[in-house]
mmCIF file of C-alpha atoms and ligand atoms in Angstrom:
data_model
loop_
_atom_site.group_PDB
_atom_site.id
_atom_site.type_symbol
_atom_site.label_atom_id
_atom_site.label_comp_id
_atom_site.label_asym_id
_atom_site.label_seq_id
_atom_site.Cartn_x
_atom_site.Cartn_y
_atom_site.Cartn_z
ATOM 1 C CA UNK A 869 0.000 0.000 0.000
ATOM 2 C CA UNK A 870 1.549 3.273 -0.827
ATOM 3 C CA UNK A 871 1.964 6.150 1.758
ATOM 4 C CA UNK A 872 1.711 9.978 0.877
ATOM 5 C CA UNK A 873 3.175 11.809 2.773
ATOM 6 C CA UNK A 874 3.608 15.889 3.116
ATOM 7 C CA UNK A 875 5.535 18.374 5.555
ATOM 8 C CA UNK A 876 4.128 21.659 5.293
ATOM 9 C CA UNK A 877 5.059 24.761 6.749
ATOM 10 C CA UNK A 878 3.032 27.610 8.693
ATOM 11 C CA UNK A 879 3.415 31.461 7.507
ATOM 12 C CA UNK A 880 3.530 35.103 9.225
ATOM 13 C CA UNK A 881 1.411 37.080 7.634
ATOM 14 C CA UNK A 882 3.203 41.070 6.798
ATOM 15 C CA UNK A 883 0.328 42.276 5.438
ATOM 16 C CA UNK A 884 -2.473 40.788 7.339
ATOM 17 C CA UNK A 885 -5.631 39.025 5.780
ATOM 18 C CA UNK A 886 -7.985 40.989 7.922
ATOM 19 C CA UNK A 887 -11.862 40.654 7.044
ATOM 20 C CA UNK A 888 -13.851 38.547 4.210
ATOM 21 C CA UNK A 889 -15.705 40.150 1.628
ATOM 22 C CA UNK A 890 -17.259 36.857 0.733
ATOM 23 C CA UNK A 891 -17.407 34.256 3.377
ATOM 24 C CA UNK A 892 -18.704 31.410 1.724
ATOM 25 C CA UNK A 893 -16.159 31.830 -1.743
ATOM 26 C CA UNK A 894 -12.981 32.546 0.689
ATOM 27 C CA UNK A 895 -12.602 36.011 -0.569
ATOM 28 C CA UNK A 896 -10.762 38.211 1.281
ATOM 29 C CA UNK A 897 -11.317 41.637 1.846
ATOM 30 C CA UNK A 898 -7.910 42.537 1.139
ATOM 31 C CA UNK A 899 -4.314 41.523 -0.438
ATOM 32 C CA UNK A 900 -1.755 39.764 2.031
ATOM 33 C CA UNK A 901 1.865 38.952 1.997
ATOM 34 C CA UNK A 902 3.373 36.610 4.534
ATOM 35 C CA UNK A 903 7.152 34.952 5.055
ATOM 36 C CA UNK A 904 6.585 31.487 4.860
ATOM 37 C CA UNK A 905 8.661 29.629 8.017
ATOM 38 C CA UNK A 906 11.275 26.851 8.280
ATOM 39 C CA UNK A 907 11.040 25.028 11.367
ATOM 40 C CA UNK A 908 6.695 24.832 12.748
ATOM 41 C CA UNK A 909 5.887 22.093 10.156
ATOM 42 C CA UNK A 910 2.639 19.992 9.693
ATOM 43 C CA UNK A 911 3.256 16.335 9.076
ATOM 44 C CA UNK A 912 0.308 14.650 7.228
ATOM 45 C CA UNK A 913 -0.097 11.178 5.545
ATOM 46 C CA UNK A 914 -2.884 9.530 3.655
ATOM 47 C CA UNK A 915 -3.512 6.760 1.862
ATOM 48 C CA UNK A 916 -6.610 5.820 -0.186
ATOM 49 C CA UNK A 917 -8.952 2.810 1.263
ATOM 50 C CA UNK A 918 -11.191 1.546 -0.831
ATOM 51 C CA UNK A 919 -13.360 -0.456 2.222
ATOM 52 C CA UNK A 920 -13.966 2.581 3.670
ATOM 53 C CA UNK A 921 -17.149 3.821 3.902
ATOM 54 C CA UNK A 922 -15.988 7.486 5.591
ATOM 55 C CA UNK A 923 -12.997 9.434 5.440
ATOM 56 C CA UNK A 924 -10.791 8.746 8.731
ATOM 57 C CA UNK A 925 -8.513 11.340 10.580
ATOM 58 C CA UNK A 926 -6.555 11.039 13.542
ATOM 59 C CA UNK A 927 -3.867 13.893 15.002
ATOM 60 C CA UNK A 928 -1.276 11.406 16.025
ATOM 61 C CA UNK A 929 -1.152 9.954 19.500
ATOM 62 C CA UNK A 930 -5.011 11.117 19.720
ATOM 63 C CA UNK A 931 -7.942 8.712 18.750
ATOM 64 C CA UNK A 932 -10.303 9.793 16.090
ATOM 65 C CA UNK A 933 -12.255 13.256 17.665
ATOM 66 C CA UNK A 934 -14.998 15.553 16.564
ATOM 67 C CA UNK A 935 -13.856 18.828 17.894
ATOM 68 C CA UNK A 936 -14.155 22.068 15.270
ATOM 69 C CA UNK A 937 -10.599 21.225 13.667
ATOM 70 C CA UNK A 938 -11.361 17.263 12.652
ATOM 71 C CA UNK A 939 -14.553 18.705 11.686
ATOM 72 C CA UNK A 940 -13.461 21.212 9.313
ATOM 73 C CA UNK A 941 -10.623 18.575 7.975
ATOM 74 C CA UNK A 942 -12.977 16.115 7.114
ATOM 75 C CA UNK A 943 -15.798 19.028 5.776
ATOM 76 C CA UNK A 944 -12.836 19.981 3.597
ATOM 77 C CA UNK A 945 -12.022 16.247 2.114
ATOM 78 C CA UNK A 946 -15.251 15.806 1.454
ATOM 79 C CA UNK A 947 -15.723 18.878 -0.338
ATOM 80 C CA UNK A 948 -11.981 17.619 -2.579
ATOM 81 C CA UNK A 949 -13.896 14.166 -3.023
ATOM 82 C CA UNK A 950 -16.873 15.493 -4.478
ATOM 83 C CA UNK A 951 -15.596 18.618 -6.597
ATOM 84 C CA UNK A 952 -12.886 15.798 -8.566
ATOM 85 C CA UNK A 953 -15.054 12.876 -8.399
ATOM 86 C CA UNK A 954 -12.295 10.862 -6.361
ATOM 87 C CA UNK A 955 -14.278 7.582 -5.845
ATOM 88 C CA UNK A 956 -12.235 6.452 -2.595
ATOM 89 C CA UNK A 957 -12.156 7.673 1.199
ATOM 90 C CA UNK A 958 -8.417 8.544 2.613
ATOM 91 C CA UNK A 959 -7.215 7.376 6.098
ATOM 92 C CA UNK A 960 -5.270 10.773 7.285
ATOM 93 C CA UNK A 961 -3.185 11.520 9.734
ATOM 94 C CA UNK A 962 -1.479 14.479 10.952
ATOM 95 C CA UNK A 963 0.776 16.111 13.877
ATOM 96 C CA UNK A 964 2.473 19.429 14.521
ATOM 97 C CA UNK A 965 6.140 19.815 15.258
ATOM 98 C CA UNK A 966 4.845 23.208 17.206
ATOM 99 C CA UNK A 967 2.530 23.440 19.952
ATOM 100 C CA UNK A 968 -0.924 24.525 19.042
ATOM 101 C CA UNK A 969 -1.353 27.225 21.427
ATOM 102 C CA UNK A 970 1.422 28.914 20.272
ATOM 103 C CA UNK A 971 0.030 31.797 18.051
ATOM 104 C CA UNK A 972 1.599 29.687 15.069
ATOM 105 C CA UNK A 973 -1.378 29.253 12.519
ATOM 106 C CA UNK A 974 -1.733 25.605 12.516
ATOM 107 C CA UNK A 975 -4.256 26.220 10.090
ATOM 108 C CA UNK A 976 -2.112 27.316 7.640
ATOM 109 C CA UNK A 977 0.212 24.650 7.677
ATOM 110 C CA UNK A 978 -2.498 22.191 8.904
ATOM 111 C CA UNK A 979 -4.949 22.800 5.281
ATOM 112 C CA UNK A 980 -1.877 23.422 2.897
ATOM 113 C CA UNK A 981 -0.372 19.740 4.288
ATOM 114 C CA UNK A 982 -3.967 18.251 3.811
ATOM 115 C CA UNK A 983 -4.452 19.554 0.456
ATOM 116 C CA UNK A 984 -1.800 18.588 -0.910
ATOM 117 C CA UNK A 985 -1.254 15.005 1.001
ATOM 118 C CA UNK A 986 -5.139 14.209 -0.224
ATOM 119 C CA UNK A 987 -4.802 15.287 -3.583
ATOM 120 C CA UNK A 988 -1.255 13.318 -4.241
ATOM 121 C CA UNK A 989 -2.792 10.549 -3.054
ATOM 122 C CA UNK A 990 -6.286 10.280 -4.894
ATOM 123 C CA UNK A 991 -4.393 11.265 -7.841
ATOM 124 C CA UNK A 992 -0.850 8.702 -7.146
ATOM 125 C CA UNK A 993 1.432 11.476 -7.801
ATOM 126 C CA UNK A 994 4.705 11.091 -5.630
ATOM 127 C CA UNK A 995 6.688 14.930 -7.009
ATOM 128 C CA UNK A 996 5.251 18.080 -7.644
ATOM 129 C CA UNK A 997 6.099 17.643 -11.441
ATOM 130 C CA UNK A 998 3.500 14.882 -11.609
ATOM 131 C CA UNK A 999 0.797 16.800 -9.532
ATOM 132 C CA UNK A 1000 1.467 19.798 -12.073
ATOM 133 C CA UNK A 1001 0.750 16.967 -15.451
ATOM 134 C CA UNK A 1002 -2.444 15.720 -14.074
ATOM 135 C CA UNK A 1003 -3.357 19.502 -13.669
ATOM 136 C CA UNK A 1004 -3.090 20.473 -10.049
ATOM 137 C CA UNK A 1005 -0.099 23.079 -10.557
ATOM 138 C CA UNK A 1006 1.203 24.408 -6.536
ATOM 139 C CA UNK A 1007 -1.196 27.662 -7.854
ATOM 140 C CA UNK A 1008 -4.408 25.429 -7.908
ATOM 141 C CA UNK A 1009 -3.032 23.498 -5.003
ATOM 142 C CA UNK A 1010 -2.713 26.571 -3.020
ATOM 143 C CA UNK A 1011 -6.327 27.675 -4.402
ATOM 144 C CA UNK A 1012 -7.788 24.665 -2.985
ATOM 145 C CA UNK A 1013 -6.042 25.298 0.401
ATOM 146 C CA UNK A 1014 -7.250 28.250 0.739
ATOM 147 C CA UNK A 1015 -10.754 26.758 0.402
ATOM 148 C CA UNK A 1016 -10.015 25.296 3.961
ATOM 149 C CA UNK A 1017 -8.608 28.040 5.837
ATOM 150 C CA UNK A 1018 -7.347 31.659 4.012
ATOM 151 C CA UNK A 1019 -4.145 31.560 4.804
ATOM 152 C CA UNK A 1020 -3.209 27.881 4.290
ATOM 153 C CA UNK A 1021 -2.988 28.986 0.361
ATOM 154 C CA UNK A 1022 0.089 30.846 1.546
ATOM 155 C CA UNK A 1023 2.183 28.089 2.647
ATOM 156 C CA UNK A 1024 1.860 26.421 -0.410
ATOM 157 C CA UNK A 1025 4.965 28.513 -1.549
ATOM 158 C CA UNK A 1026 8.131 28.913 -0.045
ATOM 159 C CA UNK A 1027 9.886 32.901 0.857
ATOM 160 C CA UNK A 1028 7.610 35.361 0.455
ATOM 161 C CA UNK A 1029 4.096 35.120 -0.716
ATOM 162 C CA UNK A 1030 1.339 37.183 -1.917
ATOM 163 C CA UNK A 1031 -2.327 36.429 -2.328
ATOM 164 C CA UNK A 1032 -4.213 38.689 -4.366
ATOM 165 C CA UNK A 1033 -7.663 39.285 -4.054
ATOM 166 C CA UNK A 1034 -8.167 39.988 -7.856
ATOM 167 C CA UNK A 1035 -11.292 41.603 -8.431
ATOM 168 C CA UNK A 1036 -14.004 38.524 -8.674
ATOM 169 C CA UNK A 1037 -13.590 35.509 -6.278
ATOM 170 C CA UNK A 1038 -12.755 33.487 -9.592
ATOM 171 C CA UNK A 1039 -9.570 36.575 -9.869
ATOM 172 C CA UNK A 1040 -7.869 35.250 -6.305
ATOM 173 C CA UNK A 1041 -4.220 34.717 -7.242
ATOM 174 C CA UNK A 1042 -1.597 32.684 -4.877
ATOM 175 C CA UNK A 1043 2.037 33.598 -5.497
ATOM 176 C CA UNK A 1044 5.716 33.872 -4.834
ATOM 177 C CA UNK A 1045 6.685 36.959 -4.387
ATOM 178 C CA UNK A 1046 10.758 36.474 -3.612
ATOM 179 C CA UNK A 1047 12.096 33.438 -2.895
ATOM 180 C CA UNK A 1048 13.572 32.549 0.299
ATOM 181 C CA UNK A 1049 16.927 32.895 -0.765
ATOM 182 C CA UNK A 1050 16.663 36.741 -1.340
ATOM 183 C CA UNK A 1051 16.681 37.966 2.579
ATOM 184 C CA UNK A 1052 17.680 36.033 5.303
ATOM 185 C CA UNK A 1053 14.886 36.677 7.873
ATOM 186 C CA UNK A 1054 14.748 35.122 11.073
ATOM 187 C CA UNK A 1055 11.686 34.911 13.143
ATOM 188 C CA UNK A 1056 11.283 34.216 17.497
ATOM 189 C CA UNK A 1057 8.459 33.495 18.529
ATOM 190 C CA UNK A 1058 7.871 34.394 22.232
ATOM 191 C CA UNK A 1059 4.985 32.738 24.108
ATOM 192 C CA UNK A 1060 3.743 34.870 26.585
ATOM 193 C CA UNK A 1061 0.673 33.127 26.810
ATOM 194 C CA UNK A 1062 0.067 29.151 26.276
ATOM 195 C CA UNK A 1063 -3.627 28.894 26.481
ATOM 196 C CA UNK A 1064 -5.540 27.812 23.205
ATOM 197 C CA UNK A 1065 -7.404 31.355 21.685
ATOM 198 C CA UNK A 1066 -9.793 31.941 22.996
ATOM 199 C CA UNK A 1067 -11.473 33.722 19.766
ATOM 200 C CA UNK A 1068 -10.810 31.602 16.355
ATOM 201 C CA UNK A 1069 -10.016 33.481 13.407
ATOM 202 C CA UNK A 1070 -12.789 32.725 11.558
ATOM 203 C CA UNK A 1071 -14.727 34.561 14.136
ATOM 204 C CA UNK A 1072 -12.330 37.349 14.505
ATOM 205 C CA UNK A 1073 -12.799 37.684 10.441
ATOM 206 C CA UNK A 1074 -17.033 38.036 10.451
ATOM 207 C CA UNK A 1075 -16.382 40.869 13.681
ATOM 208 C CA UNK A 1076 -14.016 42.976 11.853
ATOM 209 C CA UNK A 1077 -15.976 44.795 9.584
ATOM 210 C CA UNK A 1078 -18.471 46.076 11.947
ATOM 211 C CA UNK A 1079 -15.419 48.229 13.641
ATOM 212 C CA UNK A 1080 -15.506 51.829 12.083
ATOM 213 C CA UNK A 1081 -11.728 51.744 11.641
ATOM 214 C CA UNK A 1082 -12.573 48.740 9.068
ATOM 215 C CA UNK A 1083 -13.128 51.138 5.653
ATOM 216 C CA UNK A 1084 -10.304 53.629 7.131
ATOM 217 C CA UNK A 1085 -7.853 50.525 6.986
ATOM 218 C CA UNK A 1086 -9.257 49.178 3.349
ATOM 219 C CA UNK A 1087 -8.823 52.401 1.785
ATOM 220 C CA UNK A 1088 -4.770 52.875 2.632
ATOM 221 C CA UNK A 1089 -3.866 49.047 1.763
ATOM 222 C CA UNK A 1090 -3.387 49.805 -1.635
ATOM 223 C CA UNK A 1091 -0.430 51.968 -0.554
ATOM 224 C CA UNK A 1092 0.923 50.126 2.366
ATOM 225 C CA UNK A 1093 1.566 47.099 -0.100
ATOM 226 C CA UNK A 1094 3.683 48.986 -2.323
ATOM 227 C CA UNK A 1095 5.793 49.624 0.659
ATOM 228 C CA UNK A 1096 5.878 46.207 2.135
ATOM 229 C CA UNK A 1097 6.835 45.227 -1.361
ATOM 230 C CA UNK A 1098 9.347 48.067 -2.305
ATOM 231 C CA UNK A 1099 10.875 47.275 1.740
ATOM 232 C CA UNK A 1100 11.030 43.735 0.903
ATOM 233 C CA UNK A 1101 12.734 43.926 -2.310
ATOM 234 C CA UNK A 1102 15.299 46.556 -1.303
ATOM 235 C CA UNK A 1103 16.093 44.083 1.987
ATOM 236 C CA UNK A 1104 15.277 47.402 3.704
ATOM 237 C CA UNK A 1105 14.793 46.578 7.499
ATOM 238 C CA UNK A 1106 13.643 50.089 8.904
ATOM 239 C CA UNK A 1107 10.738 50.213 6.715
ATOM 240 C CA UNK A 1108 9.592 46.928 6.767
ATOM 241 C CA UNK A 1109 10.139 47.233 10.590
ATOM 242 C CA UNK A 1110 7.605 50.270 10.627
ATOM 243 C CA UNK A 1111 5.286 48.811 8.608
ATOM 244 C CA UNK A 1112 5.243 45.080 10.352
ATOM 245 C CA UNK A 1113 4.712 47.017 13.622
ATOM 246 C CA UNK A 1114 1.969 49.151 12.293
ATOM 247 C CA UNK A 1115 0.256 46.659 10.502
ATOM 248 C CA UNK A 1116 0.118 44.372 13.465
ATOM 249 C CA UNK A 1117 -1.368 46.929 15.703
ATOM 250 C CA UNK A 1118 -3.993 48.072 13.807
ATOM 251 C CA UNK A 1119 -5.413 44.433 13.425
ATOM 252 C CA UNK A 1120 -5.354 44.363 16.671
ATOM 253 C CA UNK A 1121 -7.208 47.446 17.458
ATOM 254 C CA UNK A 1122 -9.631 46.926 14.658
ATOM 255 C CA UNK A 1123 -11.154 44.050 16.629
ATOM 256 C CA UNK A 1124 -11.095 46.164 19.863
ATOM 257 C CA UNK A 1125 -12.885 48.167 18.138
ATOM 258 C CA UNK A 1126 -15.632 46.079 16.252
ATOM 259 C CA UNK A 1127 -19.310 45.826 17.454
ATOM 260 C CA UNK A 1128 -18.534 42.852 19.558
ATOM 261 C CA UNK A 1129 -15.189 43.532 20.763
ATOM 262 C CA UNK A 1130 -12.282 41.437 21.631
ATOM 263 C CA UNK A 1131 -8.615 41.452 22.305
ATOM 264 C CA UNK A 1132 -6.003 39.114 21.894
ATOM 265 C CA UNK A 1133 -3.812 40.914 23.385
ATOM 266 C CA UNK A 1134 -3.069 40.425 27.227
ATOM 267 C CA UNK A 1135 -1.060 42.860 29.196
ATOM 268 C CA UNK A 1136 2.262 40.543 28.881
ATOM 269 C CA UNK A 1137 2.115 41.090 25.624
ATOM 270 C CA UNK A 1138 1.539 45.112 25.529
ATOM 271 C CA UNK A 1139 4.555 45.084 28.207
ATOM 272 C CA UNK A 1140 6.682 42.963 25.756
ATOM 273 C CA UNK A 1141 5.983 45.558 22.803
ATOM 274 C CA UNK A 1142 7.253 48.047 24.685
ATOM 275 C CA UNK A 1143 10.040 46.658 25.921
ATOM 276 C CA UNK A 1144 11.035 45.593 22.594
ATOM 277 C CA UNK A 1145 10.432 49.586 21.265
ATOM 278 C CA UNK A 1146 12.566 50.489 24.009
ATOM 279 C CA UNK A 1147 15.375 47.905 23.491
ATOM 280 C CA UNK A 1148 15.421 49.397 19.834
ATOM 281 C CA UNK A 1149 15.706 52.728 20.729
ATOM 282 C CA UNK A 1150 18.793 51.819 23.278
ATOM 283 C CA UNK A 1151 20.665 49.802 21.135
ATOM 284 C CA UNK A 1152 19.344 50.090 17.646
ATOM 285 C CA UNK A 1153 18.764 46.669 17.180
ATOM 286 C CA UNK A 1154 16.319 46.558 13.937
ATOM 287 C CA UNK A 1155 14.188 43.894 15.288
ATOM 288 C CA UNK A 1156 10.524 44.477 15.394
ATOM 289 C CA UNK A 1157 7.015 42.838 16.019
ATOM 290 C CA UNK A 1158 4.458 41.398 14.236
ATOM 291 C CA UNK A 1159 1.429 39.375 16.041
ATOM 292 C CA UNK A 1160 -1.146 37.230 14.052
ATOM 293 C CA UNK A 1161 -4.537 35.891 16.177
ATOM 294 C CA UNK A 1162 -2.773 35.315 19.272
ATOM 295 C CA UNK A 1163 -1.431 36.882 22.465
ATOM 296 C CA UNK A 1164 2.154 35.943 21.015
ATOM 297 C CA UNK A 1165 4.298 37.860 19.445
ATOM 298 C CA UNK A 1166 6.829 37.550 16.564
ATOM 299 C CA UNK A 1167 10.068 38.961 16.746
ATOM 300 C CA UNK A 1168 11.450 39.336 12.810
ATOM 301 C CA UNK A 1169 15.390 40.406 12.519
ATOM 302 C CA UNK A 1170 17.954 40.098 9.709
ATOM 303 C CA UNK A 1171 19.545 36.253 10.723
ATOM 304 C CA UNK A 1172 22.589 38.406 11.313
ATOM 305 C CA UNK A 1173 20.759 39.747 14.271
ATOM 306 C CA UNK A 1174 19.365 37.388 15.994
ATOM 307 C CA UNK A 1175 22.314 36.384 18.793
ATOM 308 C CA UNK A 1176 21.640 40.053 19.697
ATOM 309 C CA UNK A 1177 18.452 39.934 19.799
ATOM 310 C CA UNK A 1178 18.289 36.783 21.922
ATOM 311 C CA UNK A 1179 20.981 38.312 24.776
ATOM 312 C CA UNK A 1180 19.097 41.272 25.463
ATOM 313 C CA UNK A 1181 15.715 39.119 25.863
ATOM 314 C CA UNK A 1182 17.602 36.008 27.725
ATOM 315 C CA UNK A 1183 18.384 38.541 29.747
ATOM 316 C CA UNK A 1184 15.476 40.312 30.618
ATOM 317 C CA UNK A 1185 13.444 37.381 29.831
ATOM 318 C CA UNK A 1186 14.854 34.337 31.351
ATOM 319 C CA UNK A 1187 11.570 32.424 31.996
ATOM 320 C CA UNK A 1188 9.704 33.230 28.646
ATOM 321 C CA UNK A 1189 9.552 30.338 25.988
ATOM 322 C CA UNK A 1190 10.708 31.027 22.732
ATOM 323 C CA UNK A 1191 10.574 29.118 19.140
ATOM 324 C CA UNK A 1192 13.173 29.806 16.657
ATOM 325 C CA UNK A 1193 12.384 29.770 13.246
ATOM 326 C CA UNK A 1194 13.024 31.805 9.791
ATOM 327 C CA UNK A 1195 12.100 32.030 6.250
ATOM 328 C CA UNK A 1196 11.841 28.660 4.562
ATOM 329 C CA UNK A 1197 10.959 26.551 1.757
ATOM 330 C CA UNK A 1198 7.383 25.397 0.632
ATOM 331 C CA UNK A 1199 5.502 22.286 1.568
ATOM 332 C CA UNK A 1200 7.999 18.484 0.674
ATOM 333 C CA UNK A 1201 6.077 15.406 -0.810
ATOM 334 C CA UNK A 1202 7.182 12.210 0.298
ATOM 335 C CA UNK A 1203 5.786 8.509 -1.036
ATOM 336 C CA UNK A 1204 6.514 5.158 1.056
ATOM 337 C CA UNK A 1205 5.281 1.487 0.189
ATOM 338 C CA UNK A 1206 3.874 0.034 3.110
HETATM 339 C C1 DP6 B 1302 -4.470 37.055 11.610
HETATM 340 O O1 DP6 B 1302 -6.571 31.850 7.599
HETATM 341 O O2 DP6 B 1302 -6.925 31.405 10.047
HETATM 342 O O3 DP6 B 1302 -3.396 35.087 10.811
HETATM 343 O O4 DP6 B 1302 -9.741 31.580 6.438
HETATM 344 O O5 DP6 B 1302 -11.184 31.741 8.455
HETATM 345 O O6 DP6 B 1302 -9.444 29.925 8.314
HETATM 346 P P1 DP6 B 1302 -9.844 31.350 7.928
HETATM 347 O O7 DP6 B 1302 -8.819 32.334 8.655
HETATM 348 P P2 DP6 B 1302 -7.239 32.244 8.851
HETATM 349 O O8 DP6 B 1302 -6.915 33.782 9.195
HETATM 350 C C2 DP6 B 1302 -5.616 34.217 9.439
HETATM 351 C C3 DP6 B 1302 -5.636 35.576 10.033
HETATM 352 C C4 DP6 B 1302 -4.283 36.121 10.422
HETATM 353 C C5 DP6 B 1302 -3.671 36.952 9.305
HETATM 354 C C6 DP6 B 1302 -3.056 36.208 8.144
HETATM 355 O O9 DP6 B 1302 -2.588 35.065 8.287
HETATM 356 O O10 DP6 B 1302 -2.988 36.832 7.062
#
């Protein structure tokens, strides 16, 4: 019996997918860019069996559950199954190298490892190159991903991605921007908090518009992507620092904001954002913050920088957990016979 098997890796999002302006098609309300990571990896196999009657997925070392995550998996494969005709069920499995509560989108790498394991495997395609011949390039892979959760679509590329909104559902676009040999970024991830969230995204996206800062945000994105993209291609770190910061923030305070309000972040993190300011404007370390739906935050530098970085917060932070991790490459197909 053959064994597909994908490692796929989560993103930070730059330029923050913030708001849907069509739930049910996965549209977003606005472009993103994200750095796709290294080392927080999804590991998912699958393998097509033809007496079942029902798909089957386990997270490793669990049994078989129905909380909101399995359910959305299995909503998803069943959505693949019926949309390509595949005539079999899949047993799946799946485990994170990172822990969940982390503020890492599991989501992301969670739905891009899915897609792709699932589709290699109704479709026996062991490389990319065959995927791509029986016409599911990475672009309509990452389309499909995105179909599960917005930002998975992102991690179906390695570097530095963009998803374009285009100007019709049917115009979304899912690309590499730079690849992840043209800056060496690093990202730490410091978890000030280790409880699950307790607001998920897809919540956090439907709330959003209702804050009036919503429309105030939409109308200067047009703008502030030039400048993430002009920042990113020049390797300029002050810029992209100001933005990251700015961007990350204003999330933040759009939900504070909204109708039915809610913040992710607690006051460790507030005291950790200005410590880092502080440390910056002591030392002039260019390392800045960035936080996605989480009380955690994420602490991007040059690589250079990082051993810096990691004195001054070992020092004032000796008890805090960290995860190291950096730009990386895209999601790896694997086949085994069993
Ligand atoms: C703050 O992709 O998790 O991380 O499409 O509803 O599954 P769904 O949402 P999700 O939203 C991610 C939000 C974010 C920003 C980002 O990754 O761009």
């Amino acid at each position: 019996m053959k064994i597909y098997k994908v490692t796929a890796p989560s993103n930070i999002a730059f330029l923050k997918y913030w708001g849907k302006q069509d739930e049910k098609l996965q549209w977003p309300s606005n472009n993103s860019l994200s750095m796709t990571l290294n080392e927080c990896q999804t590991f998912t196999t699958a393998c097509v069996q033809n007496s079942l009657k029902n798909f089957s997925f386990k997270k490793e070392g669990e049994n078989e559950q129905e909380d909101s995550f399995s359910l959305k998996v299995i909503k998803h494969l069943e959505f693949l199954k019926k949309k390509y005709q595949f005539p079999s069920f899949l047993e799946v499995s799946t485990h994170n190298n990172f822990p969940t509560a982390s503020g890492v989108a599991s989501s992301a790498s969670g739905f891009a490892a899915l897609t792709l394991v699932a589709i290699a495997a109704w479709t026996e395609s062991s490389s990319f190159h065959e995927l791509e011949e029986k016409g599911f390039s990475r672009e309509t892979l990452a389309q499909l991903a995105r179909l599960g959760s917005g930002s998975a679509g992102r991690s179906l590329f390695g570097g530095y991605v963009v998803w374009k909104k285009g100007s019709s559902p049917e115009g979304q676009r899912v690309a590499c921007f730079l690849p992840k040999s043209h800056w060496d970024l690093a990202d730490t991830i410091v978890i000030l908090s280790k409880e699950e969230k307790d607001l998920s995204s897809r919540e956090a996206h439907k709330r959003v518009p209702t804050s009036p800062l919503f429309s105030v945000r939409l109308s200067g994105l047009c703008e502030r992507e030039k400048l993430f993209l002009q920042a990113l291609e020049k390797k300029d770190m002050k810029s992209l620092g100001a933005l990251l910061e700015l961007e990350a923030l204003e999330i933040h305070f759009i939900l504070m904001t909204a109708a039915e309000p809610f913040s992710y972040l607690k006051e460790n993190t507030l005291e950790f954002l200005s410590w880092l300011r502080n440390l910056r404007q002591e030392t002039h370390l260019e390392a800045y913050f960035t936080i996605d739906a989480g009380a955690n935050v994420h602490v991007i530098c040059e690589f250079s920088k990082r051993e810096e970085f990691l004195f001054y917060f070992r020092r004032d932070f000796p008890k805090t957990h960290f995860l190291l991790d950096a730009v990386g490459d895209g999601p790896k197909l694997f086949v085994t016979e069993e």
